[in-house]
PDB file of C-alpha atoms in Angstrom:
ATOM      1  CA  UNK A 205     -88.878  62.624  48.226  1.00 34.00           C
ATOM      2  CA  UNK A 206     -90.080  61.527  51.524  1.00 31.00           C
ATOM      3  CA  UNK A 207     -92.244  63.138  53.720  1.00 30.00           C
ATOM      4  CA  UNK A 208     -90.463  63.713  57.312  1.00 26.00           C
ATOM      5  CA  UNK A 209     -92.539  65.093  61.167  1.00 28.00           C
ATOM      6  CA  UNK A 210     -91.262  65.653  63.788  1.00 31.00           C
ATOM      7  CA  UNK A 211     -92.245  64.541  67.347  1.00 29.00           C
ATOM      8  CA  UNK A 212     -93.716  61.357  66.507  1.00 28.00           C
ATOM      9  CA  UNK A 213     -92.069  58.547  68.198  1.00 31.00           C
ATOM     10  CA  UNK A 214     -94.649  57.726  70.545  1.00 30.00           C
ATOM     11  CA  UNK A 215     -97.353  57.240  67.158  1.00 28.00           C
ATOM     12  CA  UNK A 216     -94.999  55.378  64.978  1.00 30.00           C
ATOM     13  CA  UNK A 217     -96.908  52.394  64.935  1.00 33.00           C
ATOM     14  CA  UNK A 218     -99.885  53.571  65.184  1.00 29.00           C
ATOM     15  CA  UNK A 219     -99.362  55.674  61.920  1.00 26.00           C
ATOM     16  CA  UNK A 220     -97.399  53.221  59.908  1.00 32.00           C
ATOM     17  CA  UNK A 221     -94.616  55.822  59.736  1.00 34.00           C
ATOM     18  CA  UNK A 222     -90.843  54.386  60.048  1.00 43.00           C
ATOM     19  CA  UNK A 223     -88.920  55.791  62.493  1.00 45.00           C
ATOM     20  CA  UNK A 224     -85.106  57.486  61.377  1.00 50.00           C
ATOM     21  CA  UNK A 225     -82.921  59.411  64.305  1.00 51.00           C
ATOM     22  CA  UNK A 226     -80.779  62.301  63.806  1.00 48.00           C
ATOM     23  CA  UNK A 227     -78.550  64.191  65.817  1.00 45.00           C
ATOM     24  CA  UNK A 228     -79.095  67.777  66.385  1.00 44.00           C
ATOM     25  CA  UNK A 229     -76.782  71.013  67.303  1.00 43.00           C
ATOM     26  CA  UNK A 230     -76.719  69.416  70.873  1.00 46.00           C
ATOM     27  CA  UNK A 231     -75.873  65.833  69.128  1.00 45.00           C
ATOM     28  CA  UNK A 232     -79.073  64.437  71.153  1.00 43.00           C
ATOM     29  CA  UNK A 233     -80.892  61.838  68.785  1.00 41.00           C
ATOM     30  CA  UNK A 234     -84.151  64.012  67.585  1.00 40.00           C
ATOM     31  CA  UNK A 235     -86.739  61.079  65.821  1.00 36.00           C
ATOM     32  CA  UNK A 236     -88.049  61.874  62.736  1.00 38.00           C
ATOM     33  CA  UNK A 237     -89.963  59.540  61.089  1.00 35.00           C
ATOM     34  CA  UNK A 238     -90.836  59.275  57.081  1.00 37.00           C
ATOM     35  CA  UNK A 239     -93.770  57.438  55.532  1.00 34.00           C
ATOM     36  CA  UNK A 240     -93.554  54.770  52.585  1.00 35.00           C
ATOM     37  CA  UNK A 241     -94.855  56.719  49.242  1.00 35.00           C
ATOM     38  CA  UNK A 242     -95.459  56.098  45.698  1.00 33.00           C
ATOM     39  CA  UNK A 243     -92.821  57.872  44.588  1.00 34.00           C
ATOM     40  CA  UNK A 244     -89.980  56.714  46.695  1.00 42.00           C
ATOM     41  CA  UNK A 245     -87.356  54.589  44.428  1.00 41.00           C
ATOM     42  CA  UNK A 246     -89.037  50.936  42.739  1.00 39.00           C
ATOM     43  CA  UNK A 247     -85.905  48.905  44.321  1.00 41.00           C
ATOM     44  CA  UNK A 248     -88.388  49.583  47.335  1.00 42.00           C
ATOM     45  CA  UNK A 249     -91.623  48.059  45.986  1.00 44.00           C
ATOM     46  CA  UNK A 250     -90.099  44.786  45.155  1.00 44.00           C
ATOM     47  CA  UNK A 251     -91.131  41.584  46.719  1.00 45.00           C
ATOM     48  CA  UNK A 252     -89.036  39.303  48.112  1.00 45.00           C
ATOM     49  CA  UNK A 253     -89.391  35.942  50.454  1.00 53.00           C
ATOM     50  CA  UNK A 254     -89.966  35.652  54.190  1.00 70.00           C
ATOM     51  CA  UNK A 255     -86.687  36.874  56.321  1.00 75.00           C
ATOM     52  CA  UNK A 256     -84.999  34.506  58.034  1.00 92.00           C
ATOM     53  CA  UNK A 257     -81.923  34.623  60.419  1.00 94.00           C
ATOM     54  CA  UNK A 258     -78.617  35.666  59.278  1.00 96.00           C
ATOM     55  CA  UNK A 259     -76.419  33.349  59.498  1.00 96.00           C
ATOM     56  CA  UNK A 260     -72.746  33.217  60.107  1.00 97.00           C
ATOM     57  CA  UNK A 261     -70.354  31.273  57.467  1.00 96.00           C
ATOM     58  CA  UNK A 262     -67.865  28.644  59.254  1.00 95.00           C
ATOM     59  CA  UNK A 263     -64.846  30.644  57.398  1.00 93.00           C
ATOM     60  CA  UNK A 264     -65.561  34.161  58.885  1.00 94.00           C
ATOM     61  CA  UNK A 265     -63.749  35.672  61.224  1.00 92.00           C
ATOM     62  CA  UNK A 266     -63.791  39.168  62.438  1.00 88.00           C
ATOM     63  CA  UNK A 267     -59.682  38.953  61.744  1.00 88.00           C
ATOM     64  CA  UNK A 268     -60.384  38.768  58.420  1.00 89.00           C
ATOM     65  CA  UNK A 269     -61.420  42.373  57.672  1.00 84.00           C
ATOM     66  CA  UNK A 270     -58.580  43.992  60.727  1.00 79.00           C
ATOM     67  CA  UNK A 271     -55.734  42.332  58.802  1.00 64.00           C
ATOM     68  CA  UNK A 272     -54.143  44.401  55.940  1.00 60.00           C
ATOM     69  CA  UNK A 273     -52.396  41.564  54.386  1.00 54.00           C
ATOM     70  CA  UNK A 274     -53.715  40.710  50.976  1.00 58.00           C
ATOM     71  CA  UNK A 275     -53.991  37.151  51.332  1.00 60.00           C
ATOM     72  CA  UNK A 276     -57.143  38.116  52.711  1.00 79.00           C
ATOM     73  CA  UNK A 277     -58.642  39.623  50.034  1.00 85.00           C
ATOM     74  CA  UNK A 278     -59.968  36.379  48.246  1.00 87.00           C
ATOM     75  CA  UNK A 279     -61.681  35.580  51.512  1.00 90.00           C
ATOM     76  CA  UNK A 280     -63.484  38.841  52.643  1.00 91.00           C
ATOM     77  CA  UNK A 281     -64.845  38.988  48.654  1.00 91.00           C
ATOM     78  CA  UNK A 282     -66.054  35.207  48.967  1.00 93.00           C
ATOM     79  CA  UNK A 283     -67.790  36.451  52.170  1.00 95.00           C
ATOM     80  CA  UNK A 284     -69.456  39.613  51.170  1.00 94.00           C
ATOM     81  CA  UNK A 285     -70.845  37.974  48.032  1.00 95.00           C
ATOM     82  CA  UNK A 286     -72.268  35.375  50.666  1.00 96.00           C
ATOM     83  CA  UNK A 287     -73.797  38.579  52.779  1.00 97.00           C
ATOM     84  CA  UNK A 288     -74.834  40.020  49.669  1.00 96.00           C
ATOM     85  CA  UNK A 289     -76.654  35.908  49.081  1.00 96.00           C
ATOM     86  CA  UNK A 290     -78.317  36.403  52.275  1.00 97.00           C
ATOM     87  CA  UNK A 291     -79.432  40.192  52.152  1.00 96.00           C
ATOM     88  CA  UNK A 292     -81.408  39.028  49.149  1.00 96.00           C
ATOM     89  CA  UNK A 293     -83.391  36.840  50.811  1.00 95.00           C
ATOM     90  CA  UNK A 294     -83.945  39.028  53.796  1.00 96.00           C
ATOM     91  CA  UNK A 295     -82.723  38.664  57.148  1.00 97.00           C
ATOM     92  CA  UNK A 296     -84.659  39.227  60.253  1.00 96.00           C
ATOM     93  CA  UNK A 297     -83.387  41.875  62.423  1.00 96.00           C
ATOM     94  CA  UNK A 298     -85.312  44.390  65.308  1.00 94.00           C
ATOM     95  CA  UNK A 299     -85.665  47.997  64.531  1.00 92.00           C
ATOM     96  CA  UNK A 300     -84.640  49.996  67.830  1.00 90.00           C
ATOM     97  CA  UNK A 301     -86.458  53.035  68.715  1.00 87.00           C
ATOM     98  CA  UNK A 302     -85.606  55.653  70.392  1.00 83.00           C
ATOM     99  CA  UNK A 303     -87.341  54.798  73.650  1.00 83.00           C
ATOM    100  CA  UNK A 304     -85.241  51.785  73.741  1.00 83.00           C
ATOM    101  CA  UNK A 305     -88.292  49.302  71.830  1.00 88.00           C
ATOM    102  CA  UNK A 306     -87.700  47.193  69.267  1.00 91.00           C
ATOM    103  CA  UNK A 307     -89.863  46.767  65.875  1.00 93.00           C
ATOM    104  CA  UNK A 308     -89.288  43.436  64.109  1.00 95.00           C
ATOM    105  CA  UNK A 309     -88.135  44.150  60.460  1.00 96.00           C
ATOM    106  CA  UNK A 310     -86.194  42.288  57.244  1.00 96.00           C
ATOM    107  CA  UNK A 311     -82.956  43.617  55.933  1.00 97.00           C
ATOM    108  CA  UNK A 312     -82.293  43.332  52.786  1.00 96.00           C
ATOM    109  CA  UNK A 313     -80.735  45.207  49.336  1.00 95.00           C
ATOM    110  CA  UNK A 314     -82.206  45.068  45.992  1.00 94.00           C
ATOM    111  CA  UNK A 315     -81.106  43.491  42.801  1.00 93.00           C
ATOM    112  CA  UNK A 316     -78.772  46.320  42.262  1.00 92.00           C
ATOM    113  CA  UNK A 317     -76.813  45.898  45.917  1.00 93.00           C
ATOM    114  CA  UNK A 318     -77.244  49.934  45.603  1.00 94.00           C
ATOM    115  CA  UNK A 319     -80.159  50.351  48.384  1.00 95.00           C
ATOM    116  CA  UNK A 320     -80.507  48.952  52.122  1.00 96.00           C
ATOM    117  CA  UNK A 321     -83.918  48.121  52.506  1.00 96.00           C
ATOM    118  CA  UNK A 322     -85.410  48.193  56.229  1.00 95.00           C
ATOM    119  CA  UNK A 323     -89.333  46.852  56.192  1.00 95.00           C
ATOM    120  CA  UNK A 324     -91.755  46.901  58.980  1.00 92.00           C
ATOM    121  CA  UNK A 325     -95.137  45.003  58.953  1.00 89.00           C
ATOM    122  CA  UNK A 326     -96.526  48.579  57.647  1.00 85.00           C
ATOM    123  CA  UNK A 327     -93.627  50.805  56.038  1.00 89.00           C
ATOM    124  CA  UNK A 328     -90.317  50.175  54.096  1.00 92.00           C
ATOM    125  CA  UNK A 329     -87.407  52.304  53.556  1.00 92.00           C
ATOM    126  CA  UNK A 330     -84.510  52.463  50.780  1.00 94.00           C
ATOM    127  CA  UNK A 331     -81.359  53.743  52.139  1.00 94.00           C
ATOM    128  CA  UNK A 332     -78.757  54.234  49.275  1.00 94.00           C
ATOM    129  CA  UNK A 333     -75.649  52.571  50.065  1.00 94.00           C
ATOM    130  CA  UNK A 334     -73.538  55.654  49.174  1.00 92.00           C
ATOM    131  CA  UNK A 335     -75.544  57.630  51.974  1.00 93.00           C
ATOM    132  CA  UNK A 336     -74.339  55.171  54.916  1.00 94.00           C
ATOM    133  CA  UNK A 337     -70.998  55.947  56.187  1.00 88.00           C
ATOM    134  CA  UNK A 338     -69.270  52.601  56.776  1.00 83.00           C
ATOM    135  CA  UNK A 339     -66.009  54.162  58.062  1.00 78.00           C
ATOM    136  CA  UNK A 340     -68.127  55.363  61.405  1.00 74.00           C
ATOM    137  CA  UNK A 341     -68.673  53.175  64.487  1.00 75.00           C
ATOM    138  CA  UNK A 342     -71.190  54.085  67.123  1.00 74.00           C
ATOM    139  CA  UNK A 343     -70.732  52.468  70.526  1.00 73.00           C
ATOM    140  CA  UNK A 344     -71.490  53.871  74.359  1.00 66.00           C
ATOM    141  CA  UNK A 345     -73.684  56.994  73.372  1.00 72.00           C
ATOM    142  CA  UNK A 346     -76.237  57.272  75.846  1.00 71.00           C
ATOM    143  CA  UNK A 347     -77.967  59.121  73.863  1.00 72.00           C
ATOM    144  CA  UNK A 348     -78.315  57.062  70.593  1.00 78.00           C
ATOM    145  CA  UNK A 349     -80.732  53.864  70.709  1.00 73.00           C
ATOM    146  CA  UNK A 350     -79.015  50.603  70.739  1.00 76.00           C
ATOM    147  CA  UNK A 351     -75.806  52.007  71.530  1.00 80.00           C
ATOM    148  CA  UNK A 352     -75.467  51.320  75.427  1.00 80.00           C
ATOM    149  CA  UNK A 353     -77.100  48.732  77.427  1.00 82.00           C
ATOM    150  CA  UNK A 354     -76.942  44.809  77.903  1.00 83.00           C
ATOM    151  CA  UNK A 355     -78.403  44.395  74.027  1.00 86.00           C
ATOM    152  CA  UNK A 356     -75.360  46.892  72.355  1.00 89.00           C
ATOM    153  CA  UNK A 357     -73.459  44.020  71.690  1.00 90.00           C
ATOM    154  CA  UNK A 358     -75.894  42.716  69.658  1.00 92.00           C
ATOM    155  CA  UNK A 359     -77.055  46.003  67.831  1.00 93.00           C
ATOM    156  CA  UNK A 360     -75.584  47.629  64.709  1.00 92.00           C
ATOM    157  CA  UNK A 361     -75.848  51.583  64.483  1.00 90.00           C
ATOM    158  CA  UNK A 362     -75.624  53.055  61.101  1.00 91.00           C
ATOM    159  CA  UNK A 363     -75.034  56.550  60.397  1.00 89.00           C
ATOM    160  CA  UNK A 364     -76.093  58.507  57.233  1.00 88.00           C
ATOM    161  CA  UNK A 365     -74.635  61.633  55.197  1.00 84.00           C
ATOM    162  CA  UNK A 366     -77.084  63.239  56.677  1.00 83.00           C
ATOM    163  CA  UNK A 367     -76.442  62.826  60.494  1.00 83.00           C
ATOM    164  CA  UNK A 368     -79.321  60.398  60.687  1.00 87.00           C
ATOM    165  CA  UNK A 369     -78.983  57.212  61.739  1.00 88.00           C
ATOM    166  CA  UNK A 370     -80.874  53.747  62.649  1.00 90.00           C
ATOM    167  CA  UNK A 371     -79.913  51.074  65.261  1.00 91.00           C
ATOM    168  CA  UNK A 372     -80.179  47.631  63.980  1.00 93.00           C
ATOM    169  CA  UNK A 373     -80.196  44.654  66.443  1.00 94.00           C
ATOM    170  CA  UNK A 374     -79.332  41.717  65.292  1.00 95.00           C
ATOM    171  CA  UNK A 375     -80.262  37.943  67.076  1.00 94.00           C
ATOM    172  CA  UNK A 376     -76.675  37.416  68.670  1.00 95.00           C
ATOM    173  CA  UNK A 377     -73.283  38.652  68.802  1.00 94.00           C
ATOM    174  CA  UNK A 378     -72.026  36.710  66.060  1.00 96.00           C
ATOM    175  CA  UNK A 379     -74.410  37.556  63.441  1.00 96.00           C
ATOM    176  CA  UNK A 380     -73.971  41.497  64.239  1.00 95.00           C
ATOM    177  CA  UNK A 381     -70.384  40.761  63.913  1.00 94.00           C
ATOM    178  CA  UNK A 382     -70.483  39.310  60.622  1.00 96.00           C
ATOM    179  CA  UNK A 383     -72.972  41.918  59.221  1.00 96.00           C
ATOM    180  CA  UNK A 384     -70.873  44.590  60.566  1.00 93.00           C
ATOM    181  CA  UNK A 385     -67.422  43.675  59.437  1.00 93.00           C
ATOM    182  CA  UNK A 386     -68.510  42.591  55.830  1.00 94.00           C
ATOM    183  CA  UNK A 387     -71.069  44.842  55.264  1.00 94.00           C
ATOM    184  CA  UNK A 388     -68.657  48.067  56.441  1.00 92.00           C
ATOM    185  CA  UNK A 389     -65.658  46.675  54.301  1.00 91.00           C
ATOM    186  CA  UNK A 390     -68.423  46.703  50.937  1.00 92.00           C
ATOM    187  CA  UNK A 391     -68.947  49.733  51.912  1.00 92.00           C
ATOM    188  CA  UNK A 392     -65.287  51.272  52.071  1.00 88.00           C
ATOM    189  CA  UNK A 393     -64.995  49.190  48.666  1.00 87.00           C
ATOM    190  CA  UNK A 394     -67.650  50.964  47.301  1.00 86.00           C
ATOM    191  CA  UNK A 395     -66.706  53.830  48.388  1.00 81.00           C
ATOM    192  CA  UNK A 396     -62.809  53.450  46.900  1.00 81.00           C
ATOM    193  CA  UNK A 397     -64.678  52.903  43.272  1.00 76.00           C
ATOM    194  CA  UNK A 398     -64.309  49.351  43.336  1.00 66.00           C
ATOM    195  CA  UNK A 399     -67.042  47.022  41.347  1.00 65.00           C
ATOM    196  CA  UNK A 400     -70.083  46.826  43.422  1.00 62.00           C
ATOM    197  CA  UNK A 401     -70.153  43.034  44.829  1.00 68.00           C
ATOM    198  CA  UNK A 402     -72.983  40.493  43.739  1.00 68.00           C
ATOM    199  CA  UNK A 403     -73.852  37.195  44.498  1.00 64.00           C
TER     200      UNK A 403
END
């Protein structure tokens, strides 16, 4: 399992520790952070190509995944199989800490599409996908990372079984758009029992 501290945001990088949030009985973020070990899952310990930005497909549109009408349902599996493509590879995104900083890191999800994988120059961290709740949309907390501010547009917030969560920013509106909408609905597929989606 990994190995959690407490009050250690101000040493993350210095450490090589990655940084998780969670909310505690007062729902203010508390930071814990968790260090990359031998025995976390192999899905983590695989290599995989340089991260590059994600990048929006022409035939996306955020409508896509608010409409309930079926003849949308061709289209939103066409573009989470491209997502899926991408998260492969490895996108580039910016960790946000909970001072506000960001960390450059890759996104990405293993062979599997079962783990979210979050690397740092010095730590990595495999998130199950049935941990993340997709149905759960953080926006204007003050007191959550990359939820307020000029940048929220551009950030995604995640939040776990757990009550922990990470902030995600992305390079532009459009891209967090597209990873949000697609990667939520694969989620709330997943989550219905539906076959997990690969490229």
């Amino acid at each position: 399992a990994s190995r959690f501290s407490e009050g250690c945001s101000n040493t993350l990088e210095s450490m090589g520790l990655f940084g998780f949030c969670s909310l505690n009985a007062d729902q203010r973020p508390k930071l814990r952070c968790t260090s990359y070990s031998d025995s976390e899952s192999a899905s983590e310990q695989q290599t995989t190509p340089a991260a590059r930005k994600l990048q929006v497909p022409d035939d996306y549109s955020p409508a896509i995944f608010t409409s309930t009408a079926g003849a949308n349902a061709y289209v939103q599996q066409s573009l989470m199989k491209k997502l899926v493509r991408q998260l492969l590879q490895g996108v580039e995104v910016a960790l946000v800490l909970d001072d506000g900083g960001k960390m450059p890191a890759s996104l990405s999800v293993d062979f599997q599409v079962a783990h979210l994988v979050i690397r740092t120059s010095q730590s990595a961290r495999a998130i199950p996908l049935g941990d993340i709740r997709g149905d759960v949309i953080i926006r204007g907390n003050a007191s959550i990372p990359g939820t307020t501010g000029p940048d929220a547009v551009k950030c995604s917030t995640l939040l776990m079984q757990d009550n922990q969560f990470v902030s995600l920013a992305f390079a532009d509106v459009p891209s967090r758009s597209f990873f949000d909408a697609v990667f939520r609905a694969m989620l709330a597929a997943r989550q219905a029992g539906a076959t997990p989606v690969k490229a």
